[in-house]
Structures are given as C-alpha cells and as structure tokens.
Coordinates of N, CA, C and O in Angstrom, one line a residue:
M1497 N 53.8 -100.9 84.7 CA 52.8 -99.8 84.7 C 51.7 -100.0 83.7 O 50.6 -99.5 84.0
E1498 N 52.0 -100.7 82.6 CA 51.0 -100.9 81.6 C 49.8 -101.7 82.2 O 48.7 -101.5 81.8
V1499 N 50.1 -102.6 83.1 CA 49.1 -103.5 83.7 C 48.2 -102.6 84.5 O 46.9 -102.7 84.4
L1500 N 48.7 -101.7 85.3 CA 47.9 -100.8 86.1 C 47.1 -99.8 85.2 O 45.9 -99.6 85.6
A1501 N 47.7 -99.3 84.2 CA 46.9 -98.4 83.3 C 45.8 -99.1 82.6 O 44.7 -98.6 82.6
S1502 N 46.0 -100.4 82.2 CA 44.9 -101.1 81.6 C 43.8 -101.4 82.6 O 42.6 -101.4 82.3
E1503 N 44.2 -101.8 83.8 CA 43.2 -102.1 84.8 C 42.4 -100.8 85.1 O 41.2 -100.9 85.2
L1504 N 43.0 -99.7 85.3 CA 42.3 -98.4 85.6 C 41.3 -98.1 84.5 O 40.2 -97.8 84.7
N1505 N 41.8 -98.2 83.2 CA 40.8 -97.9 82.1 C 39.7 -98.9 82.1 O 38.6 -98.5 81.8
G1506 N 40.0 -100.2 82.4 CA 38.9 -101.2 82.4 C 37.9 -100.9 83.5 O 36.7 -101.0 83.3
N1507 N 38.4 -100.5 84.7 CA 37.5 -100.1 85.8 C 36.6 -98.9 85.5 O 35.5 -98.9 85.8
K1508 N 37.2 -97.9 84.8 CA 36.5 -96.7 84.4 C 35.4 -97.1 83.5 O 34.2 -96.6 83.6
T1509 N 35.7 -98.0 82.5 CA 34.7 -98.4 81.5 C 33.6 -99.2 82.1 O 32.4 -99.0 81.8
L1510 N 34.0 -100.1 83.0 CA 33.0 -101.0 83.7 C 32.0 -100.1 84.5 O 30.9 -100.5 84.6
A1511 N 32.5 -99.0 85.1 CA 31.7 -98.2 85.9 C 30.8 -97.2 85.1 O 29.9 -96.6 85.6
G1512 N 31.1 -97.1 83.8 CA 30.4 -96.1 82.9 C 29.1 -96.7 82.4 O 28.5 -97.6 82.9
P1513 N 28.7 -96.1 81.3 CA 27.4 -96.4 80.7 C 27.4 -97.9 80.2 O 28.4 -98.4 79.8
K1514 N 26.3 -98.6 80.4 CA 26.1 -100.0 80.1 C 26.4 -100.3 78.6 O 26.9 -101.3 78.3
E1515 N 26.1 -99.4 77.7 CA 26.3 -99.6 76.3 C 27.8 -99.7 75.9 O 28.1 -100.2 74.9
R1516 N 28.7 -99.2 76.8 CA 30.1 -99.2 76.5 C 30.9 -100.2 77.3 O 32.1 -100.3 77.3
I1517 N 30.1 -101.0 78.1 CA 30.8 -102.0 79.0 C 31.6 -103.0 78.2 O 32.6 -103.5 78.8
G1518 N 31.3 -103.3 77.0 CA 32.1 -104.3 76.2 C 33.5 -104.0 76.1 O 34.4 -104.9 76.0
T1519 N 33.9 -102.7 76.0 CA 35.3 -102.3 75.9 C 36.1 -102.6 77.1 O 37.3 -102.7 77.1
A1520 N 35.5 -102.8 78.3 CA 36.2 -103.1 79.5 C 36.9 -104.5 79.3 O 38.0 -104.7 79.9
Y1521 N 36.3 -105.4 78.6 CA 36.9 -106.7 78.4 C 38.3 -106.5 77.7 O 39.3 -107.1 78.2
N1522 N 38.4 -105.6 76.7 CA 39.7 -105.4 76.1 C 40.8 -104.9 77.1 O 41.9 -105.3 77.0
W1523 N 40.4 -104.0 77.9 CA 41.3 -103.4 78.9 C 41.8 -104.5 79.9 O 42.9 -104.6 80.2
F1524 N 40.8 -105.3 80.4 CA 41.1 -106.3 81.4 C 41.9 -107.4 80.8 O 42.9 -108.0 81.4
A1525 N 41.6 -107.8 79.5 CA 42.3 -108.9 78.9 C 43.8 -108.4 78.6 O 44.7 -109.2 78.8
S1526 N 43.9 -107.2 78.2 CA 45.3 -106.6 78.0 C 46.1 -106.7 79.3 O 47.3 -107.0 79.3
A1527 N 45.5 -106.3 80.4 CA 46.2 -106.3 81.7 C 46.5 -107.7 82.1 O 47.6 -108.0 82.6
T1528 N 45.6 -108.7 81.9 CA 45.8 -110.1 82.2 C 47.0 -110.6 81.4 O 47.9 -111.3 81.9
D1529 N 47.1 -110.3 80.1 CA 48.1 -110.8 79.2 C 49.5 -110.2 79.6 O 50.5 -110.8 79.5
R1530 N 49.5 -109.0 80.1 CA 50.8 -108.3 80.5 C 51.3 -108.7 81.9 O 52.4 -108.5 82.2
Q1531 N 50.4 -109.2 82.7 CA 50.8 -109.5 84.1 C 51.7 -110.8 84.1 O 51.4 -111.8 83.5
R1532 N 52.9 -110.7 84.7 CA 53.8 -111.7 84.8 C 54.1 -112.0 86.3 O 54.0 -111.1 87.1
P1533 N 54.5 -113.3 86.6 CA 54.9 -113.6 88.0 C 56.1 -112.7 88.4 O 57.0 -112.4 87.5
A1534 N 56.2 -112.4 89.6 CA 57.3 -111.6 90.2 C 58.6 -112.5 90.2 O 58.5 -113.7 90.4
S1535 N 59.7 -111.8 90.0 CA 61.0 -112.6 90.1 C 61.3 -112.7 91.5 O 60.7 -112.1 92.4
M1536 N 62.3 -113.5 91.8 CA 62.7 -113.7 93.2 C 63.4 -112.5 93.8 O 63.6 -112.3 95.0
M1537 N 63.9 -111.6 92.9 CA 64.7 -110.5 93.3 C 63.8 -109.3 93.7 O 64.2 -108.4 94.4
L1538 N 62.6 -109.2 93.1 CA 61.8 -108.0 93.3 C 60.4 -108.4 93.7 O 59.9 -109.4 93.3
P1539 N 59.8 -107.6 94.5 CA 58.4 -107.9 94.9 C 57.5 -107.7 93.7 O 57.8 -106.9 92.7
P1540 N 56.3 -108.3 93.7 CA 55.4 -108.0 92.5 C 54.9 -106.6 92.5 O 54.6 -106.0 93.5
L1541 N 54.8 -106.1 91.3 CA 54.3 -104.7 91.1 C 52.8 -104.6 91.3 O 52.3 -103.7 91.9
V1542 N 52.1 -105.7 90.8 CA 50.7 -105.7 90.9 C 50.3 -106.9 91.8 O 50.7 -108.0 91.5
L1543 N 49.6 -106.7 92.9 CA 49.3 -107.7 93.8 C 48.0 -108.4 93.5 O 47.7 -109.5 94.0
T1544 N 47.1 -107.9 92.7 CA 45.8 -108.4 92.3 C 45.9 -109.1 91.0 O 46.4 -108.6 90.0
P1545 N 45.5 -110.4 90.9 CA 45.5 -111.1 89.6 C 44.5 -110.4 88.7 O 43.3 -110.1 89.0
M1546 N 45.0 -110.0 87.5 CA 44.1 -109.3 86.5 C 43.0 -110.2 86.0 O 42.0 -109.7 85.6
A1547 N 43.1 -111.5 86.1 CA 42.0 -112.4 85.7 C 40.8 -112.2 86.5 O 39.7 -112.4 86.1
T1548 N 41.0 -111.7 87.8 CA 39.9 -111.3 88.6 C 39.0 -110.2 88.0 O 37.8 -110.2 88.1
R1549 N 39.7 -109.3 87.4 CA 39.0 -108.2 86.7 C 38.1 -108.7 85.5 O 37.0 -108.2 85.3
L1550 N 38.7 -109.7 84.8 CA 37.9 -110.3 83.8 C 36.7 -111.0 84.3 O 35.6 -110.9 83.8
G1551 N 36.8 -111.6 85.5 CA 35.7 -112.3 86.1 C 34.6 -111.3 86.5 O 33.4 -111.5 86.3
E1552 N 35.0 -110.1 87.0 CA 34.1 -109.0 87.3 C 33.4 -108.6 86.1 O 32.2 -108.3 86.1
Y1553 N 34.1 -108.4 85.0 CA 33.5 -108.0 83.7 C 32.4 -109.1 83.3 O 31.3 -108.7 82.9
Y1554 N 32.8 -110.3 83.3 CA 31.8 -111.4 82.9 C 30.6 -111.4 83.8 O 29.5 -111.7 83.3
L1555 N 30.8 -111.2 85.1 CA 29.6 -111.2 86.0 C 28.7 -110.0 85.6 O 27.5 -110.1 85.7
A1556 N 29.3 -108.9 85.3 CA 28.5 -107.7 84.9 C 27.7 -108.0 83.7 O 26.7 -107.4 83.5
K1557 N 28.3 -108.8 82.8 CA 27.6 -109.2 81.5 C 26.7 -110.4 81.7 O 26.1 -110.9 80.8
D1558 N 26.6 -110.9 82.9 CA 25.8 -112.2 83.3 C 26.3 -113.4 82.5 O 25.5 -114.2 82.1
Q1559 N 27.6 -113.5 82.3 CA 28.2 -114.6 81.6 C 29.0 -115.4 82.7 O 30.2 -115.3 82.8
T1560 N 28.2 -116.2 83.5 CA 28.8 -116.8 84.7 C 29.8 -117.9 84.3 O 30.8 -118.1 85.1
T1561 N 29.6 -118.6 83.3 CA 30.6 -119.7 82.9 C 32.0 -119.1 82.7 O 33.0 -119.5 83.2
Q1562 N 32.0 -118.0 81.9 CA 33.3 -117.3 81.7 C 33.8 -116.7 82.9 O 35.0 -116.6 83.1
A1563 N 32.9 -116.1 83.8 CA 33.4 -115.5 85.0 C 34.1 -116.6 85.9 O 35.1 -116.4 86.5
I1564 N 33.5 -117.8 86.0 CA 34.0 -118.9 86.8 C 35.4 -119.2 86.3 O 36.4 -119.4 87.0
E1565 N 35.5 -119.3 84.9 CA 36.8 -119.7 84.3 C 37.9 -118.6 84.6 O 39.0 -118.9 84.9
S1566 N 37.5 -117.3 84.6 CA 38.4 -116.3 84.9 C 38.9 -116.3 86.3 O 40.1 -116.1 86.6
Y1567 N 37.9 -116.5 87.2 CA 38.3 -116.5 88.7 C 39.2 -117.8 88.9 O 40.2 -117.7 89.7
Q1568 N 38.9 -118.9 88.3 CA 39.8 -120.0 88.5 C 41.2 -119.8 87.9 O 42.2 -120.2 88.5
R1569 N 41.3 -119.1 86.8 CA 42.6 -118.7 86.3 C 43.3 -117.8 87.2 O 44.5 -117.9 87.4
A1570 N 42.6 -116.9 87.9 CA 43.2 -116.0 88.9 C 43.8 -116.8 90.0 O 44.9 -116.6 90.5
L1571 N 43.0 -117.7 90.5 CA 43.4 -118.6 91.6 C 44.5 -119.5 91.3 O 45.2 -119.9 92.2
A1572 N 44.6 -119.9 90.0 CA 45.8 -120.7 89.6 C 47.1 -119.9 89.8 O 48.1 -120.5 90.2
A1573 N 47.0 -118.6 89.6 CA 48.2 -117.8 89.7 C 48.4 -117.3 91.1 O 49.5 -117.2 91.6
F1574 N 47.3 -117.0 91.8 CA 47.3 -116.5 93.2 C 46.4 -117.3 94.0 O 45.2 -116.9 94.2
P1575 N 46.8 -118.5 94.5 CA 45.9 -119.5 95.1 C 45.0 -119.0 96.3 O 43.9 -119.5 96.5
N1576 N 45.5 -118.0 97.1 CA 44.7 -117.6 98.2 C 44.2 -116.2 98.1 O 44.0 -115.5 99.1
D1577 N 44.0 -115.7 96.9 CA 43.6 -114.3 96.7 C 42.1 -114.2 97.1 O 41.2 -114.9 96.6
M1578 N 41.9 -113.4 98.1 CA 40.5 -113.3 98.7 C 39.5 -112.7 97.7 O 38.4 -113.1 97.6
N1579 N 39.9 -111.7 96.9 CA 39.0 -111.1 96.0 C 38.6 -112.1 94.9 O 37.4 -112.2 94.5
A1580 N 39.5 -112.9 94.5 CA 39.2 -114.0 93.5 C 38.3 -115.0 94.1 O 37.3 -115.5 93.4
L1581 N 38.5 -115.4 95.3 CA 37.6 -116.4 96.0 C 36.2 -115.8 96.1 O 35.2 -116.5 95.9
L1582 N 36.1 -114.6 96.6 CA 34.8 -113.9 96.7 C 34.1 -113.8 95.4 O 32.9 -114.0 95.3
G1583 N 34.8 -113.4 94.4 CA 34.2 -113.4 93.0 C 33.8 -114.7 92.5 O 32.7 -114.9 92.0
L1584 N 34.6 -115.7 92.8 CA 34.2 -117.1 92.4 C 33.0 -117.6 93.1 O 32.1 -118.1 92.5
K1585 N 32.9 -117.3 94.4 CA 31.7 -117.6 95.1 C 30.4 -116.9 94.6 O 29.4 -117.6 94.4
K1586 N 30.6 -115.7 94.2 CA 29.5 -114.9 93.7 C 29.0 -115.5 92.3 O 27.9 -115.7 92.0
A1587 N 30.0 -115.9 91.5 CA 29.7 -116.5 90.2 C 29.0 -117.8 90.4 O 28.1 -118.2 89.6
Y1588 N 29.5 -118.6 91.3 CA 28.9 -119.9 91.6 C 27.4 -119.7 92.0 O 26.5 -120.4 91.6
Q1589 N 27.2 -118.7 92.9 CA 25.8 -118.4 93.3 C 24.9 -118.0 92.2 O 23.8 -118.5 92.1
K1590 N 25.4 -117.2 91.3 CA 24.6 -116.8 90.1 C 24.3 -117.9 89.2 O 23.3 -118.0 88.6
A1591 N 25.3 -118.9 89.1 CA 25.1 -120.1 88.3 C 24.3 -121.2 89.0 O 24.1 -122.2 88.4
K1592 N 23.9 -120.9 90.3 CA 23.1 -121.8 91.1 C 23.9 -123.2 91.3 O 23.3 -124.2 91.3
L1593 N 25.2 -123.1 91.5 CA 26.0 -124.2 91.8 C 26.3 -124.3 93.3 O 27.3 -123.7 93.8
T1594 N 25.3 -124.9 94.0 CA 25.4 -124.8 95.5 C 26.5 -125.5 96.1 O 27.1 -125.0 97.1
K1595 N 26.9 -126.7 95.6 CA 28.1 -127.4 96.2 C 29.4 -126.6 96.1 O 30.1 -126.4 97.0
E1596 N 29.6 -126.0 94.9 CA 30.8 -125.2 94.6 C 30.8 -124.0 95.4 O 31.8 -123.5 95.9
T1597 N 29.6 -123.4 95.6 CA 29.5 -122.2 96.4 C 29.9 -122.5 97.9 O 30.6 -121.8 98.5
A1598 N 29.4 -123.6 98.4 CA 29.7 -124.0 99.8 C 31.2 -124.3 99.9 O 31.8 -124.0 100.9
D1599 N 31.8 -125.0 98.9 CA 33.2 -125.3 99.0 C 34.0 -124.1 99.0 O 35.0 -124.0 99.8
T1600 N 33.7 -123.1 98.2 CA 34.4 -121.9 98.1 C 34.2 -121.1 99.4 O 35.2 -120.5 99.9
E1601 N 33.0 -121.1 100.0 CA 32.8 -120.4 101.2 C 33.6 -121.0 102.3 O 34.2 -120.3 103.2
Q1602 N 33.8 -122.3 102.3 CA 34.6 -123.0 103.3 C 36.0 -122.6 103.2 O 36.7 -122.3 104.2
K1603 N 36.6 -122.5 102.0 CA 37.9 -122.1 101.8 C 38.1 -120.6 102.3 O 39.1 -120.3 102.9
I1604 N 37.1 -119.8 102.0 CA 37.2 -118.4 102.5 C 37.3 -118.3 104.0 O 38.1 -117.6 104.5
Q1605 N 36.4 -119.1 104.6 CA 36.4 -119.1 106.1 C 37.8 -119.7 106.7 O 38.3 -119.2 107.7
E1606 N 38.3 -120.7 106.0 CA 39.6 -121.2 106.4 C 40.7 -120.2 106.3 O 41.6 -120.0 107.2
L1607 N 40.7 -119.4 105.3 CA 41.7 -118.4 105.1 C 41.5 -117.2 106.1 O 42.5 -116.7 106.6
K1608 N 40.3 -116.9 106.4 CA 40.0 -115.9 107.4 C 40.5 -116.3 108.8 O 40.9 -115.5 109.6
A1609 N 40.4 -117.6 109.1 CA 40.8 -118.1 110.4 C 42.3 -118.1 110.6 O 42.8 -118.2 111.7
Q1610 N 43.1 -118.1 109.5 CA 44.5 -118.1 109.6 C 45.1 -116.9 110.2 O 44.8 -115.8 110.1

C-alpha cells in the first residue's frame, strides 16, 4: 500500500504548482524503491512500474536523458508495459532521437497487433 500512497502523492504534486514539482521526484523515487516483483503465489499489487512515474517527472522537468533511463528501467522490470513504451517514445522525440523513436513505435505497433 505504501507504493500506491507514494504514487498518489507524487501524482498530486506533479499536477500542482510548478514551483513544487521537485518534491514529486521524492514520492516517485520512494514508490520505485518499494516496488518488488510479485511472488509466484500472489498476483502483483501494483501493475504499473513506478519507474514510469519517474520518467513522467523527468519529462515534466525537461530532463530527457533521465526520463529515458527511467523508462528503460521500467521496461527492464515490465518488458511490454505500454505506458512505459509510450513514455519512452515521447522522451526519444523530445531528445530528437529519431531512430530510437521509430524503433519504439515499431515495438508499440507489434504489441497492439497481438
């Protein structure tokens, strides 16, 4: 539940005034650190990789390199997560990395076709 509470607080902070956006990082980093893989006995409590939220934070701060790293971290834990892929594509576009953008778009389309 702490993961969800941290995510919620981060989302509220990210949506709030721009001068307070920096504290969203702390909430998302806390959620990322607390998220653990699900055991074989129980389904995962949180289905979204929290590193995706860090990527959203970095995009909001125009820190594309860190956003790309965060989305890649999310995809390492959840390889076919659509939100992480869409965020990664957006980060690549902001960084003007056309080949990586195209590769990510291709992966998105392949997943949609399944």
